[in-house]
PDB file of C-alpha atoms in Angstrom:
ATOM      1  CA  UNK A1103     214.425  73.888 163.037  1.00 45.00           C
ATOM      2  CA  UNK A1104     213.977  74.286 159.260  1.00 44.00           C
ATOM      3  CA  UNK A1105     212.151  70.604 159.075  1.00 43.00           C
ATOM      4  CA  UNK A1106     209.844  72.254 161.488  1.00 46.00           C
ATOM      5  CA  UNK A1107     209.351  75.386 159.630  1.00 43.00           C
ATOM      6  CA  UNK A1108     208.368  73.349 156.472  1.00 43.00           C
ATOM      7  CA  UNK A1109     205.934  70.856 158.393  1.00 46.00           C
ATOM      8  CA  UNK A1110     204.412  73.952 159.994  1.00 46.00           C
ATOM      9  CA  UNK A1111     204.130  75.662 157.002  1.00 46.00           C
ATOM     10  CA  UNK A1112     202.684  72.091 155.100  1.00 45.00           C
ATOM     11  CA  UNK A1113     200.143  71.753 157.932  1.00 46.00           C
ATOM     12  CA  UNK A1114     198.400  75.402 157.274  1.00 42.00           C
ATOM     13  CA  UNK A1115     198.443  75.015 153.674  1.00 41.00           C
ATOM     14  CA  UNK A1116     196.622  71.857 154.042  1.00 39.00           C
ATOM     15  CA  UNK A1117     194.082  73.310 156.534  1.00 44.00           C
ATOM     16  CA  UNK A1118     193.284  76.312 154.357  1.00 42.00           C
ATOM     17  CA  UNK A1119     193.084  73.729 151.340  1.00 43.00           C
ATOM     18  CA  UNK A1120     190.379  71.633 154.004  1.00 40.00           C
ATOM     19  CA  UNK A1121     188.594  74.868 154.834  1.00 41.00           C
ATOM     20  CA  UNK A1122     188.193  76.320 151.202  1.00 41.00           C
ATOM     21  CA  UNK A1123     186.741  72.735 150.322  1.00 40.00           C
ATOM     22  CA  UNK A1124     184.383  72.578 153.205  1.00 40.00           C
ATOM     23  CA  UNK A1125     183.278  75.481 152.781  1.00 40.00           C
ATOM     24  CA  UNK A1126     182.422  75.180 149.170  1.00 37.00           C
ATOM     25  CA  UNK A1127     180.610  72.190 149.823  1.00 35.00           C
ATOM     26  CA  UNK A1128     178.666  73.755 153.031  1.00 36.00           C
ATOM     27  CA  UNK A1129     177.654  76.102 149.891  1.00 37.00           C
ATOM     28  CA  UNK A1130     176.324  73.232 147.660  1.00 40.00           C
ATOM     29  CA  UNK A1131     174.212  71.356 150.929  1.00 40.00           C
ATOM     30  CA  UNK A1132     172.643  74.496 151.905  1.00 46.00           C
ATOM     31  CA  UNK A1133     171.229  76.030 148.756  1.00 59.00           C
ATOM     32  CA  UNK A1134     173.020  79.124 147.011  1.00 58.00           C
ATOM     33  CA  UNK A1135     174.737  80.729 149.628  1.00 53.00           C
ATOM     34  CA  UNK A1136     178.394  80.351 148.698  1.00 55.00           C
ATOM     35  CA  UNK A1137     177.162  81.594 145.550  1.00 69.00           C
ATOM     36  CA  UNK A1138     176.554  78.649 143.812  1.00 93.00           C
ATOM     37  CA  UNK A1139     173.952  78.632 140.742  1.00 96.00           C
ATOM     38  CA  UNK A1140     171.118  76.664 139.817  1.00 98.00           C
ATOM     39  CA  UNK A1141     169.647  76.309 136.643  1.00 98.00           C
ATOM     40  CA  UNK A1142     166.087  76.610 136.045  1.00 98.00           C
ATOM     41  CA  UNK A1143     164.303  75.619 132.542  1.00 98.00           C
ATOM     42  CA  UNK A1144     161.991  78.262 130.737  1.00 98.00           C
ATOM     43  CA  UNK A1145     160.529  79.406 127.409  1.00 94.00           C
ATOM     44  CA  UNK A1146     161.742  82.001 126.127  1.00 94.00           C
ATOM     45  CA  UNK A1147     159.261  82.662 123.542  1.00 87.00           C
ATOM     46  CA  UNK A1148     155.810  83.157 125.676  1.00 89.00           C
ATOM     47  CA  UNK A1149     154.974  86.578 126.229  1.00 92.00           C
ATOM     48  CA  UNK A1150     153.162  86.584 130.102  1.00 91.00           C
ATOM     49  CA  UNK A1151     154.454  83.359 130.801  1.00 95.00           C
ATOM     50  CA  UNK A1152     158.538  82.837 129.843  1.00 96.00           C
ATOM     51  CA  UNK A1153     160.038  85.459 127.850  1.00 95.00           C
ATOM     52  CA  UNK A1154     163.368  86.629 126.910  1.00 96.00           C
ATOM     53  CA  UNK A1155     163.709  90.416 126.261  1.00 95.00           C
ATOM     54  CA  UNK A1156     166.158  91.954 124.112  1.00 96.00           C
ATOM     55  CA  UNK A1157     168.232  93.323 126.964  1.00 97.00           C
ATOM     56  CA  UNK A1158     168.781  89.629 128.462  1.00 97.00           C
ATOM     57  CA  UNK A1159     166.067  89.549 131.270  1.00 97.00           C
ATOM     58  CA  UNK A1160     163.060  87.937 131.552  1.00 98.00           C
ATOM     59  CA  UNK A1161     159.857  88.246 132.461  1.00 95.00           C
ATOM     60  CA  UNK A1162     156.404  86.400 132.533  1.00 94.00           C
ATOM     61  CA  UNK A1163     154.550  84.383 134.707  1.00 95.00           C
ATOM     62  CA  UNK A1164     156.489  81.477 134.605  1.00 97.00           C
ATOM     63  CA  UNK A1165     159.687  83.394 135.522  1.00 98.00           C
ATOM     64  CA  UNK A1166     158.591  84.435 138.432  1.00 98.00           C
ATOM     65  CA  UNK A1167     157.452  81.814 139.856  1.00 98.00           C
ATOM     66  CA  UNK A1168     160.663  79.896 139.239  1.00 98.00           C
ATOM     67  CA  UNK A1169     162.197  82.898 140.594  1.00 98.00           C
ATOM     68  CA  UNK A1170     159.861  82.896 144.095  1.00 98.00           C
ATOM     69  CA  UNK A1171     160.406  79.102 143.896  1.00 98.00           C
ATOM     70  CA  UNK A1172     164.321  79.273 143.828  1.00 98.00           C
ATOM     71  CA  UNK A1173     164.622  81.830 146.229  1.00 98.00           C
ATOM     72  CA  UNK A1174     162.634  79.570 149.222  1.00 98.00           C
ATOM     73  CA  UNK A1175     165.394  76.612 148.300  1.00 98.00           C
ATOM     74  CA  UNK A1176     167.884  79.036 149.094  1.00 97.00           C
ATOM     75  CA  UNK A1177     168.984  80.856 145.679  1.00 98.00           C
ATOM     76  CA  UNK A1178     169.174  84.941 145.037  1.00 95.00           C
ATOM     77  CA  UNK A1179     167.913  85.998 141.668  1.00 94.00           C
ATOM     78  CA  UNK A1180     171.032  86.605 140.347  1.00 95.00           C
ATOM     79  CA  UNK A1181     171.927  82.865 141.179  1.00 98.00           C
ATOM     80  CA  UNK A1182     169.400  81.531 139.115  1.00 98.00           C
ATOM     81  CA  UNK A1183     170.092  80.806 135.751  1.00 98.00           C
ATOM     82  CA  UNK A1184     167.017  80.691 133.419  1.00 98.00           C
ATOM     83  CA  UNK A1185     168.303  77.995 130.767  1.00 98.00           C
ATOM     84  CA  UNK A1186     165.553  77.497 127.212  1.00 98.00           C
ATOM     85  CA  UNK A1187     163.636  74.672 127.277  1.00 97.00           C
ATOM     86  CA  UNK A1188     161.707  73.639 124.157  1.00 91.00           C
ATOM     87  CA  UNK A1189     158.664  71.185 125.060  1.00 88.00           C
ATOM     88  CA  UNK A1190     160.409  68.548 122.941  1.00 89.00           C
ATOM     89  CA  UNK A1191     163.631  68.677 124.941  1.00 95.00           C
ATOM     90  CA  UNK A1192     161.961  69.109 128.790  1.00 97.00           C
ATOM     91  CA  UNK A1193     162.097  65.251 129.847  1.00 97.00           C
ATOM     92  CA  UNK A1194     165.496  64.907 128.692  1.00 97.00           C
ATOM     93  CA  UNK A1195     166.901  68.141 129.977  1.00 98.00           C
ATOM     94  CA  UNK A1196     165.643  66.219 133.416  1.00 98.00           C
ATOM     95  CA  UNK A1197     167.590  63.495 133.076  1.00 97.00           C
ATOM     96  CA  UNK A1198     170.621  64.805 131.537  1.00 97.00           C
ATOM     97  CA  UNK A1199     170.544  66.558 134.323  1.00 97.00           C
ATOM     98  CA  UNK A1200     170.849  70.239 132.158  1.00 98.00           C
ATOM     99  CA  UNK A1201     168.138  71.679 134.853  1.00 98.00           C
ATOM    100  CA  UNK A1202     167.188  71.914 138.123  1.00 98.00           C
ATOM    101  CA  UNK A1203     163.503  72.008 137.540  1.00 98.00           C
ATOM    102  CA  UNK A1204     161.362  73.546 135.087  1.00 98.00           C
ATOM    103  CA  UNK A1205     158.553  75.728 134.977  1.00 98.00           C
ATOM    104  CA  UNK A1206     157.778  76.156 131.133  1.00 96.00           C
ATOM    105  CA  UNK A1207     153.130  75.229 130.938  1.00 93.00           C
ATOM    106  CA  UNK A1208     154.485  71.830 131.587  1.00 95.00           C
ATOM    107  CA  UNK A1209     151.330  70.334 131.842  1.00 92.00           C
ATOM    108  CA  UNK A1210     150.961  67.964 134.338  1.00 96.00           C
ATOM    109  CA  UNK A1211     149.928  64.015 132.173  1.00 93.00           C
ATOM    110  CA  UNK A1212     150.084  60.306 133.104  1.00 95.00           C
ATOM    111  CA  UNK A1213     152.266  59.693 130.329  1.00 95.00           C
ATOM    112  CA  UNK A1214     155.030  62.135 131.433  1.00 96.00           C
ATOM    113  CA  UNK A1215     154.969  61.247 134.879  1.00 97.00           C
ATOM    114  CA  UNK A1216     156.350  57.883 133.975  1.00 97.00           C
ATOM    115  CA  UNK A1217     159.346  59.884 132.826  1.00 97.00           C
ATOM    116  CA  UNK A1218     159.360  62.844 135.168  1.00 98.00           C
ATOM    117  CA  UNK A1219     158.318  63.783 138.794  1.00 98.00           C
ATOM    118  CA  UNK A1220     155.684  66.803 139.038  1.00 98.00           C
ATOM    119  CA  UNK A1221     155.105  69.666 142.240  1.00 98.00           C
ATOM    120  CA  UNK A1222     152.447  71.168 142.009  1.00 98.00           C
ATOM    121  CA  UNK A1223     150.292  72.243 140.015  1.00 98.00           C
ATOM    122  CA  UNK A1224     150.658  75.760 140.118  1.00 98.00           C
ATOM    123  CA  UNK A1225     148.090  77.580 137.197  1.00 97.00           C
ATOM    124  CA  UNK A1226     145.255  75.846 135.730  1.00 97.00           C
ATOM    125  CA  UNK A1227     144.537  76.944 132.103  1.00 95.00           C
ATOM    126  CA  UNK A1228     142.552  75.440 129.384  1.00 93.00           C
ATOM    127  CA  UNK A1229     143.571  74.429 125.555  1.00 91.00           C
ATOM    128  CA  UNK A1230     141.748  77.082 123.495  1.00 91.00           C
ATOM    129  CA  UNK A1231     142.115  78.829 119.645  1.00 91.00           C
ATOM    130  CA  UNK A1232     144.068  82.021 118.401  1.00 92.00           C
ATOM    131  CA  UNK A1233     142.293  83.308 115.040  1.00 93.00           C
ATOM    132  CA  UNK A1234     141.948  86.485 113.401  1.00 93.00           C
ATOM    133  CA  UNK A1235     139.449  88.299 114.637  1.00 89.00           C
ATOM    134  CA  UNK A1236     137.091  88.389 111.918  1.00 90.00           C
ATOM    135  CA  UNK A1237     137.239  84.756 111.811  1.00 91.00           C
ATOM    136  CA  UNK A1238     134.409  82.283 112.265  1.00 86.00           C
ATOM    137  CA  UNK A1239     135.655  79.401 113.824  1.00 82.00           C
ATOM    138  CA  UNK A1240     133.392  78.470 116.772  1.00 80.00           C
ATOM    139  CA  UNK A1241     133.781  74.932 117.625  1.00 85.00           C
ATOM    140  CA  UNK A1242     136.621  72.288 117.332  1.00 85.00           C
ATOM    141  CA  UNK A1243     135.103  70.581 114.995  1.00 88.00           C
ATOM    142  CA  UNK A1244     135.331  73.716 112.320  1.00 91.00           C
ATOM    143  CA  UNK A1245     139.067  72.953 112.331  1.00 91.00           C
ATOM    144  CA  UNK A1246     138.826  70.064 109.843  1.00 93.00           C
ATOM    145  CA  UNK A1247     139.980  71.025 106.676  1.00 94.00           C
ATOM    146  CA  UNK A1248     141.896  74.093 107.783  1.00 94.00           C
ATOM    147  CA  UNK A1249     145.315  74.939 108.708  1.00 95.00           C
ATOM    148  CA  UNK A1250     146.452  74.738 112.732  1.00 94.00           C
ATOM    149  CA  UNK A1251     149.685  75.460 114.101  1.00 94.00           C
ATOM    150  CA  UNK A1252     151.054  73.847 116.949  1.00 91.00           C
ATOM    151  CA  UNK A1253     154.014  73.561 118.911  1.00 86.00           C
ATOM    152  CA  UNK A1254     155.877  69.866 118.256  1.00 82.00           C
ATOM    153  CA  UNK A1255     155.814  68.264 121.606  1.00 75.00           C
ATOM    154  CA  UNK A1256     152.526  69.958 122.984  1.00 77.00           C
ATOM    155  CA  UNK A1257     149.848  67.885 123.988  1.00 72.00           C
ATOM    156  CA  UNK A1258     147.490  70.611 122.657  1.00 82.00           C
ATOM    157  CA  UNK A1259     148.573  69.213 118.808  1.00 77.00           C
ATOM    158  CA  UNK A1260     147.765  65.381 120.301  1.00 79.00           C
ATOM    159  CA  UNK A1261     144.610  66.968 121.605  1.00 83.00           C
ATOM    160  CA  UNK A1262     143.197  68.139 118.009  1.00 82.00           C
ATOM    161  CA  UNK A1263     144.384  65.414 116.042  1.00 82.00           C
ATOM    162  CA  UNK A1264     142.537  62.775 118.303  1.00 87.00           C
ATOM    163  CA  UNK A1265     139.825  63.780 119.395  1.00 86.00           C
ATOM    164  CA  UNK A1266     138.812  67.207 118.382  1.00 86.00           C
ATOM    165  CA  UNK A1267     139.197  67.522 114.699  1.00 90.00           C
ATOM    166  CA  UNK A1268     140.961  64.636 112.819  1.00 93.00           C
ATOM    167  CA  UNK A1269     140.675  66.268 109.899  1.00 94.00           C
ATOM    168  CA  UNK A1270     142.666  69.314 110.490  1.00 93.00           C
ATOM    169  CA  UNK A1271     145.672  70.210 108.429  1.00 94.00           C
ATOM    170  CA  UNK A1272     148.239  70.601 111.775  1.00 91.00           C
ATOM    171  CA  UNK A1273     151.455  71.968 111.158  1.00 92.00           C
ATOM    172  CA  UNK A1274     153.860  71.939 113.915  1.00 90.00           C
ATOM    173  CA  UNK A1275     156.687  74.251 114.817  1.00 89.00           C
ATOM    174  CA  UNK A1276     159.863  74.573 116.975  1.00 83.00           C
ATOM    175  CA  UNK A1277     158.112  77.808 119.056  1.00 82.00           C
ATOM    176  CA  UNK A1278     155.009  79.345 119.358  1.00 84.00           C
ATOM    177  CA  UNK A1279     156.493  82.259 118.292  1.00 85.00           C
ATOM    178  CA  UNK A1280     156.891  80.842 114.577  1.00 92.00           C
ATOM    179  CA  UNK A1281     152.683  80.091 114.586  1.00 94.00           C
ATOM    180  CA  UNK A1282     151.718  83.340 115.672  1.00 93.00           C
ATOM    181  CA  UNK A1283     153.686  84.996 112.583  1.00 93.00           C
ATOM    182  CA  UNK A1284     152.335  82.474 110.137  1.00 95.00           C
ATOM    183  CA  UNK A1285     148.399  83.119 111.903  1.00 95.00           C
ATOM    184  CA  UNK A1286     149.195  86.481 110.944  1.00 94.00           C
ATOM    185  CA  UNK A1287     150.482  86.610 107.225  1.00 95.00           C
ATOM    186  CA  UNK A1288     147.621  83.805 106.667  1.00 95.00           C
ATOM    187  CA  UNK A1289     149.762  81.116 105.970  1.00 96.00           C
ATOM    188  CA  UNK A1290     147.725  78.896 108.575  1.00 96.00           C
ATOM    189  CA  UNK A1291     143.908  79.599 109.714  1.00 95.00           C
ATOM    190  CA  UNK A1292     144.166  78.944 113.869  1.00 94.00           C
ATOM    191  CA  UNK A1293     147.248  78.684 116.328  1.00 94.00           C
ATOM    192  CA  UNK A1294     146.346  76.718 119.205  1.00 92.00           C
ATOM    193  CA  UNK A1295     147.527  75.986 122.822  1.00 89.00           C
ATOM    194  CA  UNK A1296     146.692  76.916 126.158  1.00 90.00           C
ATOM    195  CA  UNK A1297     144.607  79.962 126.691  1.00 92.00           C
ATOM    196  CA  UNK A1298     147.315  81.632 129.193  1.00 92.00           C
ATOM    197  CA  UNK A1299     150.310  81.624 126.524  1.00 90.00           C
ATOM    198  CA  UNK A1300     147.667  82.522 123.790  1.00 91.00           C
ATOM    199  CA  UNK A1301     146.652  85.355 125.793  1.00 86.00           C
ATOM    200  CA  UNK A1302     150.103  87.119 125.964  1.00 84.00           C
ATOM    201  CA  UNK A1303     150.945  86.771 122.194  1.00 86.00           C
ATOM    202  CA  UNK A1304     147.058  88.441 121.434  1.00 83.00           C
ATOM    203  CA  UNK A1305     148.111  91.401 124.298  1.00 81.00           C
ATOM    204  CA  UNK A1306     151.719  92.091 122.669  1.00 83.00           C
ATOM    205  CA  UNK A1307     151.595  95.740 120.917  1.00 81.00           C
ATOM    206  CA  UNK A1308     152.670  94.355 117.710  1.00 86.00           C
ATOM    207  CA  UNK A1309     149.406  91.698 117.614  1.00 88.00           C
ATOM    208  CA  UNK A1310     147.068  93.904 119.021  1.00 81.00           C
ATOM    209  CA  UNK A1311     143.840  94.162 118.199  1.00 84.00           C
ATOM    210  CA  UNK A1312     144.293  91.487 115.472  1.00 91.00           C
ATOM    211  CA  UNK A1313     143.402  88.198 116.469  1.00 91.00           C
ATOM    212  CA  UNK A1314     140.943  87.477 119.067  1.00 87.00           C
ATOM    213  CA  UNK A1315     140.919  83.735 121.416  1.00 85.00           C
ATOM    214  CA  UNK A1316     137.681  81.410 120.646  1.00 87.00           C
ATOM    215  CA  UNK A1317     136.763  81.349 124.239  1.00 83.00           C
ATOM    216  CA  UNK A1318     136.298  77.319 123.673  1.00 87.00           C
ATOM    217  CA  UNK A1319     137.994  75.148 127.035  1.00 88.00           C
ATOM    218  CA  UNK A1320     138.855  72.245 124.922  1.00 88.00           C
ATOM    219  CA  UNK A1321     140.845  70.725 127.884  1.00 87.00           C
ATOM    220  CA  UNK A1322     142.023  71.256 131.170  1.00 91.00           C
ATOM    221  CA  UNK A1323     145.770  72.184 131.229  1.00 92.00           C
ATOM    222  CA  UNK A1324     146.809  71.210 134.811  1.00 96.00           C
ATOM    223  CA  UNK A1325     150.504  73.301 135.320  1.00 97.00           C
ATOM    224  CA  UNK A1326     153.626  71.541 136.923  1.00 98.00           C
ATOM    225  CA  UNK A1327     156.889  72.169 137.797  1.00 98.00           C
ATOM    226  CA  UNK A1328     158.749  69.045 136.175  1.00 98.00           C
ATOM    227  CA  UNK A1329     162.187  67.974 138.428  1.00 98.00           C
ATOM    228  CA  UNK A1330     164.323  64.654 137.634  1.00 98.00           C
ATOM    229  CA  UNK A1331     162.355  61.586 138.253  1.00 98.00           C
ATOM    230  CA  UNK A1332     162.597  60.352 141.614  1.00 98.00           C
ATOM    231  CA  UNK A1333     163.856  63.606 143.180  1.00 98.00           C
ATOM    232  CA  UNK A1334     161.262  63.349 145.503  1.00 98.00           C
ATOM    233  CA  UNK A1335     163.343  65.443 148.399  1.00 98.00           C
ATOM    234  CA  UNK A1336     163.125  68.106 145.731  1.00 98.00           C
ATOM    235  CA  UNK A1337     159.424  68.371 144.586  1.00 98.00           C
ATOM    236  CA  UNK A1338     158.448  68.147 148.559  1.00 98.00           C
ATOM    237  CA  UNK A1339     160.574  71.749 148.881  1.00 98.00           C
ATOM    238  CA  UNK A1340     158.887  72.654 145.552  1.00 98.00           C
ATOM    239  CA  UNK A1341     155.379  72.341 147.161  1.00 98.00           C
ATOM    240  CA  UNK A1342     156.037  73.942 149.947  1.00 98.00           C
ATOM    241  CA  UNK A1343     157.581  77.000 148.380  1.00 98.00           C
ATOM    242  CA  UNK A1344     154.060  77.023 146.300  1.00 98.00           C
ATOM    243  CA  UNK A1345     152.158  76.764 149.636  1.00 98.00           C
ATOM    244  CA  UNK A1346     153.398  79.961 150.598  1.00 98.00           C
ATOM    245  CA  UNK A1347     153.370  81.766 147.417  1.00 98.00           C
ATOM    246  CA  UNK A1348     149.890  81.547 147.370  1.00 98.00           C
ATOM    247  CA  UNK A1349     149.108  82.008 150.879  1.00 98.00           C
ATOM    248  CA  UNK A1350     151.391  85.493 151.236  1.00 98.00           C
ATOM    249  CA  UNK A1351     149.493  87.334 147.799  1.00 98.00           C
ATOM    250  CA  UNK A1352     152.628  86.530 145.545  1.00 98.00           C
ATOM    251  CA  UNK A1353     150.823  84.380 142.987  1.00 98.00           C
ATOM    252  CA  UNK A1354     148.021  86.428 143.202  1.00 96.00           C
ATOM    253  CA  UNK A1355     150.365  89.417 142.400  1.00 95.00           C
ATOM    254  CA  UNK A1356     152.342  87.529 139.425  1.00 95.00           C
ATOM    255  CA  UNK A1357     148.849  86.511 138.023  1.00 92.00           C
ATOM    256  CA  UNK A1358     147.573  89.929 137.867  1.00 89.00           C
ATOM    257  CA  UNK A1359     151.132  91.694 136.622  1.00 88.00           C
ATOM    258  CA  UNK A1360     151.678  89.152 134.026  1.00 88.00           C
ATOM    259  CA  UNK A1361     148.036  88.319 132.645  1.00 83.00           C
ATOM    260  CA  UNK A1362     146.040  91.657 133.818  1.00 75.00           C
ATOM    261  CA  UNK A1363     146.749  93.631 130.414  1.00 70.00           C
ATOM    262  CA  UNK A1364     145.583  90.932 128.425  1.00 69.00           C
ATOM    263  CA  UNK A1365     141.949  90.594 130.540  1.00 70.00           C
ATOM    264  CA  UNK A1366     142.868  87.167 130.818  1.00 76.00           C
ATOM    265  CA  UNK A1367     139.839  85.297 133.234  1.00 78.00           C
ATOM    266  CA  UNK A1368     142.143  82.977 134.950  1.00 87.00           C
ATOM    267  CA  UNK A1369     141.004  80.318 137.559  1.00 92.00           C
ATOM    268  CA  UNK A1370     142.100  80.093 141.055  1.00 96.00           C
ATOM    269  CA  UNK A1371     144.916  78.778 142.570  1.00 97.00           C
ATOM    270  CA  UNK A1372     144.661  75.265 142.376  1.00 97.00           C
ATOM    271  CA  UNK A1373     145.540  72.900 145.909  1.00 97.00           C
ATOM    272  CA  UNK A1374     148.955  71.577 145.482  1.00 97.00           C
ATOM    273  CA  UNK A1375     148.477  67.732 144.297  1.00 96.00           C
ATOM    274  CA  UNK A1376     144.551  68.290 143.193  1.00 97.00           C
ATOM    275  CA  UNK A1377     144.753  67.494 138.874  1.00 97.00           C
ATOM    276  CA  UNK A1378     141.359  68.775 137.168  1.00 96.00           C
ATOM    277  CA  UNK A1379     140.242  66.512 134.417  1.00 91.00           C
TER     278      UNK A1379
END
């Protein structure tokens, strides 16, 4: 009798140990729903786009997106967890595998897709110039010779020292955040990137009214969500969450929350797949 008591006993010990693991792995298969997280890459330092506020939230385009975009593969917002991502460190977050996916103005180029898998794109913006707004600076080419601030990493810095003005004087910095403050004691002439993230530094209430964008489209910044290379199951869900964002008004909606204050003349949703040159 007391074997059998302690083989009974065993046996629903062992099922509630098989139960607890199924379940838990039911959780992982099927999105968030045993509360599992997933990690999602950001700025945090791009005012409209990805930024952290002081009380720990974010906000921007960007983040909600990622937010819309986790929620259709199965994850409630307080699930996700929005993890920095510098555009130095976004290909090997990938494949260290520190991310899910990432939706930080990762524009879409051949030479990152050899390292990364795109969906998408989502926002199509277009490399422009940040200067005070009593400067003169017109064209590209009146770069050469003065000082530009970049972000290390950005193709907007490989952009201007190719093709557009050789000649300038780039400095590059960790965060966009860092150019913007230098742009505004002097210490460089012109801050440049895409028009979108210069947009929401130029609307913040400390900046405003004191610099003024260039209006120049000196490329076409084509918007992707970057996931681990050949994670194709995952970009196909990506897509399709996009799909739908668009068609039910929520991009529309982020677009005009996120850029509306700063009059930002943004282009239409682009068609999932179709890259503008």
């Amino acid at each position: 009798m007391k074997l059998r008591k302690v083989t009974a006993a065993a046996a629903v010990v062992l099922a509630l140990t098989v139960s607890a693991t199924a379940c838990s792995s039911n959780g992982k298969n099927g999105g968030g729903a045993s509360g599992d997280k997933i990690k999602v890459g950001i700025k945090y330092d791009q005012p409209g786009l990805g930024l952290k506020q002081p009380d720990g939230s974010f906000s921007g385009f960007d983040v909600d997106v990622a937010t819309y975009v986790a929620k259709q593969l199965g994850y409630k917002p307080n699930q996700i967890e929005f993890v920095e991502t510098k555009s130095a460190d976004r290909e090997n977050a990938l494949a260290r595998g520190d991310v899910k996916f990432i939706v930080a103005t990762y524009s879409i180029t051949d030479e990152r897709k050899q390292k990364v898998d795109f969906a998408g794109p989502y926002l199509l913006a277009h490399q422009d110039l940040l200067v005070k707004k009593n400067a003169k600076i017109i064209k590209g080419k009146d770069l050469n010779g003065k000082k530009l601030c970049s972000v290390t990493g950005s193709t907007s810095a490989q952009n201007i020292t190719k093709t557009i003005a050789p000649h300038a004087q780039l400095q590059q910095y960790s965060g966009y955040s860092e150019c913007i403050a230098g742009l505004q004691t002097g210490a460089v002439d012109a801050v440049t990137t895409d028009d979108s993230i210069l947009a929401g530094f130029a609307a913040q209430d400390k900046y405003k009214g004191q610099f003024k964008l260039a209006g120049l489209k000196l490329s076409n910044e084509n918007y992707g969500i970057g996931v681990k290379k050949g994670d194709t199951a995952t970009v196909n869900k990506i897509n399709t969450a996009l799909e739908k964002m668009v068609k039910d008004g929520s991009w529309a909606a982020a677009v005009k929350k996120n850029f509306g204050p700063a009059d930002y003349k943004n282009e239409p949703a682009p068609k999932i797949g179709q890259i503008v040159k």
